[in-house]
Amino acid sequence: MATVNDPVFVVVAIDFGSHGSGYAFSFRYEFATNPINISTPYWSSESGGDATYKAPSSILLNSKKKFVAFGHDAEDQYSTICEKNEQNSWYYLKEFKMKLYEAVVLGQDIRDDFKMEEMNGKKVSAKRVFRLAIKFLKKHLLDQFKERNLGVNNDLIKWVITVPAIWNDACKQFMREAAEGAGITGDKFCIVYEPEAASIYMRLIPVEKFVGENQTTILRSFDPGRKVMVVDAGGGTVDISAQEVLPDGHLKIIHKICGGSWGGEWVNQEYRKLLKKLLGGDVFMEFKQTQGLDYNEMMRCFETAKKSFKGNENSDISTRFPANLAELLESKTGCSISNIIENSRFSGKLRVKRDKLFIDRELFQSFYSESISMTIKEIKDILKHDRCRDVSAVMLVGGFSECPMLQKAIKDALELEVFIPVEGGLSVLKGAVIYGHDSSIVTSRVCNYTYGVSISRPFKEGEHRRGKYYRWDNEDWCKHIFHVCFVEGQDVHVGDIGMIEINNTFESEDSKTKRTEPFAVEIYISDDKKPMYVTDEGCNLHAKIHIDPPNGIWPVYAFGWVELEIAGTEMIGTYVNAETKDRISTRFEFLPTGYKTLKGERERMREMD
């Protein structure tokens, strides 16, 4: 927990959602007296509408790719640009968060950067987009502090960015580098997984902040020794985590974090697929690119209908069908939308009246089927695990958790109490602030993988593979041995260290020529609990520590060791020179994703528009 001598004066958390983004903060003295006294700004559009605790995840850049606006301002300005038919001179991106994960699923190398498409198909640097978005939110916060004459020095701010638990280490490193590009340095920055953040917040909020059938059951769910599952259903992803409440109120993660990319956006994509089948892909894409204002409004109306749909409606569900989309369709096909519906397999299930599309209840319900079934399957699979059989309750958080269809399906499928915090979308953001003040609140996690170091050992005939044999200093060695430091499924605590000696000799004439060369310690992960070699199937290089020879040359006998230390959501790999005690460290993600790409997911990502 923060102390009087702690240099952190205020903690700020940033949450990029698929549909909405925002930040929250609290000062150290506020956290000391009331940890849930956390401030969140409200965002509103000049064109009207209710204020919300998150701004739309929309960003507008000019023709030179310079920042212009974010959130509601970006949407309003882009609407004006579309009215003037000038959109080809601008870069407008909506819901850009999931494009990062989509790039990974599609096999793109994002370690340095990659290009993402804006609304009209033009390419722009992804890292630039995220950096400018972070920079805007950072400036917005500092401007708020300045207006209040708080005089907060940037060096006294700790920044926390939330990420889906299914994101792999490349995604998380990408976010770290984008934050650094926005002026947030590594020592004042950390990452927290969204379902963990929601769990942190849940154990502190009063019971009246929950929606559930039995508040007594909810209260007991947070008693020491109880186990709770958190389903963070967001726009892009569904992350699922199971925790146990410890006697001191801290949390122990009892299962590997699981989930997938079947959040609320999956439902939207099913609706867009229907429109493409009905109208034709060319018509749909032309409408999206030339009538951005109406396209955005059409999808906004569907989002509203999606979140209010209960599945027991007696009438058809209506959503907006822009008149200019009907006009474009007729100009391209010579047929009215009504005639096309009548001659399609959607006859009797769809109808258009003026600017409204009416959708049959069963057809509308089908948009949810895959997303909900995959979420329930994942929950049930986790509950079968020995550690999770006695989970007593399920908490739903995230924007998609507000959907009655999802709530009802999960309640019907489980014999557990299911409850939802009021403003569940804020639980991740506020939990991230609390984590920034006290990262020790999550005392232990479960290794998603086996972690270890590539080493060499004396070669033993019959035990080691012949293909791993090599000679060094007139001795026989076996290379690529996987020395295990932490095992998949193992409970690990912050501060736990796995250690292995790393020694080199330079006695022979051949080896002496290598004394001026640097070497690298390679850190690997594996799906296997007992991997033999780092080249075995399921093993992957996870990080490297590059070590230069001291004073330009290695001693004839160079002794040292490697430490792998659990540091919250990160792991620290350190090489220690035994003679000089010099330490060379690198930080990397401790929990690369435990999520496996679904069959057909790459094809689905390619269809995303």
PDB file of N, CA and C in Angstrom, residues 90-135:
ATOM      1  N   TRP A  90      -9.207  13.052 -44.434  1.00  0.00           N
ATOM      2  CA  TRP A  90      -9.057  12.881 -42.991  1.00  0.00           C
ATOM      3  C   TRP A  90      -8.878  11.406 -42.646  1.00  0.00           C
ATOM      4  N   TYR A  91      -8.411  11.181 -41.453  1.00  0.00           N
ATOM      5  CA  TYR A  91      -8.269   9.815 -40.930  1.00  0.00           C
ATOM      6  C   TYR A  91      -9.164   9.697 -39.696  1.00  0.00           C
ATOM      7  N   TYR A  92     -10.173   8.850 -39.822  1.00  0.00           N
ATOM      8  CA  TYR A  92     -11.133   8.678 -38.727  1.00  0.00           C
ATOM      9  C   TYR A  92     -11.194   7.203 -38.350  1.00  0.00           C
ATOM     10  N   LEU A  93     -10.933   6.912 -37.071  1.00  0.00           N
ATOM     11  CA  LEU A  93     -10.937   5.530 -36.598  1.00  0.00           C
ATOM     12  C   LEU A  93     -11.887   5.386 -35.421  1.00  0.00           C
ATOM     13  N   LYS A  94     -12.713   4.347 -35.477  1.00  0.00           N
ATOM     14  CA  LYS A  94     -13.632   4.010 -34.392  1.00  0.00           C
ATOM     15  C   LYS A  94     -13.273   2.628 -33.856  1.00  0.00           C
ATOM     16  N   GLU A  95     -13.480   2.474 -32.544  1.00  0.00           N
ATOM     17  CA  GLU A  95     -13.349   1.151 -31.925  1.00  0.00           C
ATOM     18  C   GLU A  95     -12.043   0.479 -32.336  1.00  0.00           C
ATOM     19  N   PHE A  96     -10.944   1.232 -32.211  1.00  0.00           N
ATOM     20  CA  PHE A  96      -9.665   0.768 -32.737  1.00  0.00           C
ATOM     21  C   PHE A  96      -8.943  -0.214 -31.816  1.00  0.00           C
ATOM     22  N   LYS A  97      -9.443  -0.387 -30.590  1.00  0.00           N
ATOM     23  CA  LYS A  97      -8.740  -1.257 -29.641  1.00  0.00           C
ATOM     24  C   LYS A  97      -8.591  -2.684 -30.165  1.00  0.00           C
ATOM     25  N   MET A  98      -9.669  -3.261 -30.656  1.00  0.00           N
ATOM     26  CA  MET A  98      -9.620  -4.661 -31.067  1.00  0.00           C
ATOM     27  C   MET A  98      -8.810  -4.886 -32.337  1.00  0.00           C
ATOM     28  N   LYS A  99      -8.502  -3.817 -33.063  1.00  0.00           N
ATOM     29  CA  LYS A  99      -7.680  -3.979 -34.260  1.00  0.00           C
ATOM     30  C   LYS A  99      -6.293  -4.499 -33.901  1.00  0.00           C
ATOM     31  N   LEU A 100      -5.847  -4.185 -32.685  1.00  0.00           N
ATOM     32  CA  LEU A 100      -4.554  -4.678 -32.222  1.00  0.00           C
ATOM     33  C   LEU A 100      -4.595  -6.197 -32.081  1.00  0.00           C
ATOM     34  N   TYR A 101      -5.636  -6.688 -31.421  1.00  0.00           N
ATOM     35  CA  TYR A 101      -5.758  -8.135 -31.240  1.00  0.00           C
ATOM     36  C   TYR A 101      -6.050  -8.841 -32.559  1.00  0.00           C
ATOM     37  N   GLU A 102      -6.873  -8.200 -33.407  1.00  0.00           N
ATOM     38  CA  GLU A 102      -7.174  -8.789 -34.713  1.00  0.00           C
ATOM     39  C   GLU A 102      -5.902  -9.007 -35.515  1.00  0.00           C
ATOM     40  N   ALA A 103      -4.976  -8.047 -35.428  1.00  0.00           N
ATOM     41  CA  ALA A 103      -3.720  -8.153 -36.175  1.00  0.00           C
ATOM     42  C   ALA A 103      -2.938  -9.385 -35.735  1.00  0.00           C
ATOM     43  N   VAL A 104      -2.946  -9.674 -34.429  1.00  0.00           N
ATOM     44  CA  VAL A 104      -2.241 -10.845 -33.915  1.00  0.00           C
ATOM     45  C   VAL A 104      -2.901 -12.121 -34.417  1.00  0.00           C
ATOM     46  N   VAL A 105      -4.234 -12.181 -34.346  1.00  0.00           N
ATOM     47  CA  VAL A 105      -4.965 -13.368 -34.803  1.00  0.00           C
ATOM     48  C   VAL A 105      -4.696 -13.628 -36.285  1.00  0.00           C
ATOM     49  N   LEU A 106      -4.569 -12.550 -37.056  1.00  0.00           N
ATOM     50  CA  LEU A 106      -4.329 -12.677 -38.495  1.00  0.00           C
ATOM     51  C   LEU A 106      -2.873 -12.945 -38.821  1.00  0.00           C
ATOM     52  N   GLY A 107      -2.019 -13.063 -37.788  1.00  0.00           N
ATOM     53  CA  GLY A 107      -0.627 -13.440 -38.003  1.00  0.00           C
ATOM     54  C   GLY A 107       0.317 -12.293 -38.286  1.00  0.00           C
ATOM     55  N   GLN A 108      -0.113 -11.055 -38.068  1.00  0.00           N
ATOM     56  CA  GLN A 108       0.777  -9.919 -38.303  1.00  0.00           C
ATOM     57  C   GLN A 108       1.790  -9.783 -37.162  1.00  0.00           C
ATOM     58  N   ASP A 109       2.980  -9.326 -37.508  1.00  0.00           N
ATOM     59  CA  ASP A 109       4.015  -9.070 -36.506  1.00  0.00           C
ATOM     60  C   ASP A 109       3.833  -7.632 -36.009  1.00  0.00           C
ATOM     61  N   ILE A 110       3.368  -7.473 -34.772  1.00  0.00           N
ATOM     62  CA  ILE A 110       3.055  -6.137 -34.253  1.00  0.00           C
ATOM     63  C   ILE A 110       4.144  -5.618 -33.320  1.00  0.00           C
ATOM     64  N   ARG A 111       5.250  -6.363 -33.198  1.00  0.00           N
ATOM     65  CA  ARG A 111       6.239  -6.003 -32.180  1.00  0.00           C
ATOM     66  C   ARG A 111       6.784  -4.598 -32.377  1.00  0.00           C
ATOM     67  N   ASP A 112       6.971  -4.186 -33.603  1.00  0.00           N
ATOM     68  CA  ASP A 112       7.423  -2.818 -33.854  1.00  0.00           C
ATOM     69  C   ASP A 112       6.226  -1.903 -34.116  1.00  0.00           C
ATOM     70  N   ASP A 113       5.405  -2.284 -35.067  1.00  0.00           N
ATOM     71  CA  ASP A 113       4.224  -1.488 -35.407  1.00  0.00           C
ATOM     72  C   ASP A 113       3.460  -2.244 -36.482  1.00  0.00           C
ATOM     73  N   PHE A 114       2.292  -1.788 -36.813  1.00  0.00           N
ATOM     74  CA  PHE A 114       1.563  -2.316 -37.956  1.00  0.00           C
ATOM     75  C   PHE A 114       0.599  -1.235 -38.417  1.00  0.00           C
ATOM     76  N   LYS A 115       0.055  -1.424 -39.589  1.00  0.00           N
ATOM     77  CA  LYS A 115      -0.879  -0.450 -40.155  1.00  0.00           C
ATOM     78  C   LYS A 115      -2.315  -0.893 -39.894  1.00  0.00           C
ATOM     79  N   MET A 116      -3.159   0.050 -39.496  1.00  0.00           N
ATOM     80  CA  MET A 116      -4.576  -0.236 -39.381  1.00  0.00           C
ATOM     81  C   MET A 116      -5.354   0.664 -40.333  1.00  0.00           C
ATOM     82  N   GLU A 117      -6.505   0.195 -40.770  1.00  0.00           N
ATOM     83  CA  GLU A 117      -7.322   0.955 -41.713  1.00  0.00           C
ATOM     84  C   GLU A 117      -8.286   1.865 -40.971  1.00  0.00           C
ATOM     85  N   GLU A 118      -8.377   3.111 -41.470  1.00  0.00           N
ATOM     86  CA  GLU A 118      -9.387   4.006 -40.919  1.00  0.00           C
ATOM     87  C   GLU A 118     -10.696   3.803 -41.679  1.00  0.00           C
ATOM     88  N   MET A 119     -11.689   4.603 -41.363  1.00  0.00           N
ATOM     89  CA  MET A 119     -13.055   4.380 -41.854  1.00  0.00           C
ATOM     90  C   MET A 119     -13.136   4.234 -43.375  1.00  0.00           C
ATOM     91  N   ASN A 120     -12.298   4.966 -44.113  1.00  0.00           N
ATOM     92  CA  ASN A 120     -12.392   4.969 -45.573  1.00  0.00           C
ATOM     93  C   ASN A 120     -11.309   4.138 -46.239  1.00  0.00           C
ATOM     94  N   GLY A 121     -10.621   3.312 -45.449  1.00  0.00           N
ATOM     95  CA  GLY A 121      -9.670   2.373 -46.033  1.00  0.00           C
ATOM     96  C   GLY A 121      -8.238   2.849 -46.096  1.00  0.00           C
ATOM     97  N   LYS A 122      -7.960   4.089 -45.689  1.00  0.00           N
ATOM     98  CA  LYS A 122      -6.580   4.570 -45.697  1.00  0.00           C
ATOM     99  C   LYS A 122      -5.818   3.967 -44.519  1.00  0.00           C
ATOM    100  N   LYS A 123      -4.506   3.771 -44.693  1.00  0.00           N
ATOM    101  CA  LYS A 123      -3.674   3.116 -43.672  1.00  0.00           C
ATOM    102  C   LYS A 123      -3.005   4.162 -42.784  1.00  0.00           C
ATOM    103  N   VAL A 124      -2.870   3.805 -41.510  1.00  0.00           N
ATOM    104  CA  VAL A 124      -2.204   4.680 -40.555  1.00  0.00           C
ATOM    105  C   VAL A 124      -1.506   3.806 -39.520  1.00  0.00           C
ATOM    106  N   SER A 125      -0.393   4.303 -38.990  1.00  0.00           N
ATOM    107  CA  SER A 125       0.369   3.570 -37.978  1.00  0.00           C
ATOM    108  C   SER A 125      -0.484   3.320 -36.739  1.00  0.00           C
ATOM    109  N   ALA A 126      -0.580   2.046 -36.335  1.00  0.00           N
ATOM    110  CA  ALA A 126      -1.364   1.702 -35.141  1.00  0.00           C
ATOM    111  C   ALA A 126      -0.748   2.305 -33.888  1.00  0.00           C
ATOM    112  N   LYS A 127       0.565   2.251 -33.810  1.00  0.00           N
ATOM    113  CA  LYS A 127       1.215   2.785 -32.608  1.00  0.00           C
ATOM    114  C   LYS A 127       0.988   4.292 -32.508  1.00  0.00           C
ATOM    115  N   ARG A 128       0.934   4.961 -33.636  1.00  0.00           N
ATOM    116  CA  ARG A 128       0.657   6.398 -33.637  1.00  0.00           C
ATOM    117  C   ARG A 128      -0.749   6.659 -33.086  1.00  0.00           C
ATOM    118  N   VAL A 129      -1.720   5.853 -33.512  1.00  0.00           N
ATOM    119  CA  VAL A 129      -3.094   6.039 -33.063  1.00  0.00           C
ATOM    120  C   VAL A 129      -3.190   5.867 -31.549  1.00  0.00           C
ATOM    121  N   PHE A 130      -2.633   4.793 -31.017  1.00  0.00           N
ATOM    122  CA  PHE A 130      -2.705   4.547 -29.583  1.00  0.00           C
ATOM    123  C   PHE A 130      -1.912   5.597 -28.801  1.00  0.00           C
ATOM    124  N   ARG A 131      -0.772   5.984 -29.332  1.00  0.00           N
ATOM    125  CA  ARG A 131       0.035   7.002 -28.642  1.00  0.00           C
ATOM    126  C   ARG A 131      -0.723   8.321 -28.549  1.00  0.00           C
ATOM    127  N   LEU A 132      -1.352   8.733 -29.655  1.00  0.00           N
ATOM    128  CA  LEU A 132      -2.096   9.993 -29.651  1.00  0.00           C
ATOM    129  C   LEU A 132      -3.321   9.918 -28.744  1.00  0.00           C
ATOM    130  N   ALA A 133      -3.966   8.744 -28.686  1.00  0.00           N
ATOM    131  CA  ALA A 133      -5.130   8.583 -27.807  1.00  0.00           C
ATOM    132  C   ALA A 133      -4.710   8.686 -26.345  1.00  0.00           C
ATOM    133  N   ILE A 134      -3.616   8.008 -25.983  1.00  0.00           N
ATOM    134  CA  ILE A 134      -3.113   8.081 -24.604  1.00  0.00           C
ATOM    135  C   ILE A 134      -2.693   9.511 -24.273  1.00  0.00           C
ATOM    136  N   LYS A 135      -2.033  10.151 -25.229  1.00  0.00           N
ATOM    137  CA  LYS A 135      -1.566  11.526 -25.022  1.00  0.00           C
ATOM    138  C   LYS A 135      -2.743  12.469 -24.787  1.00  0.00           C
TER     139      LYS A 135
END
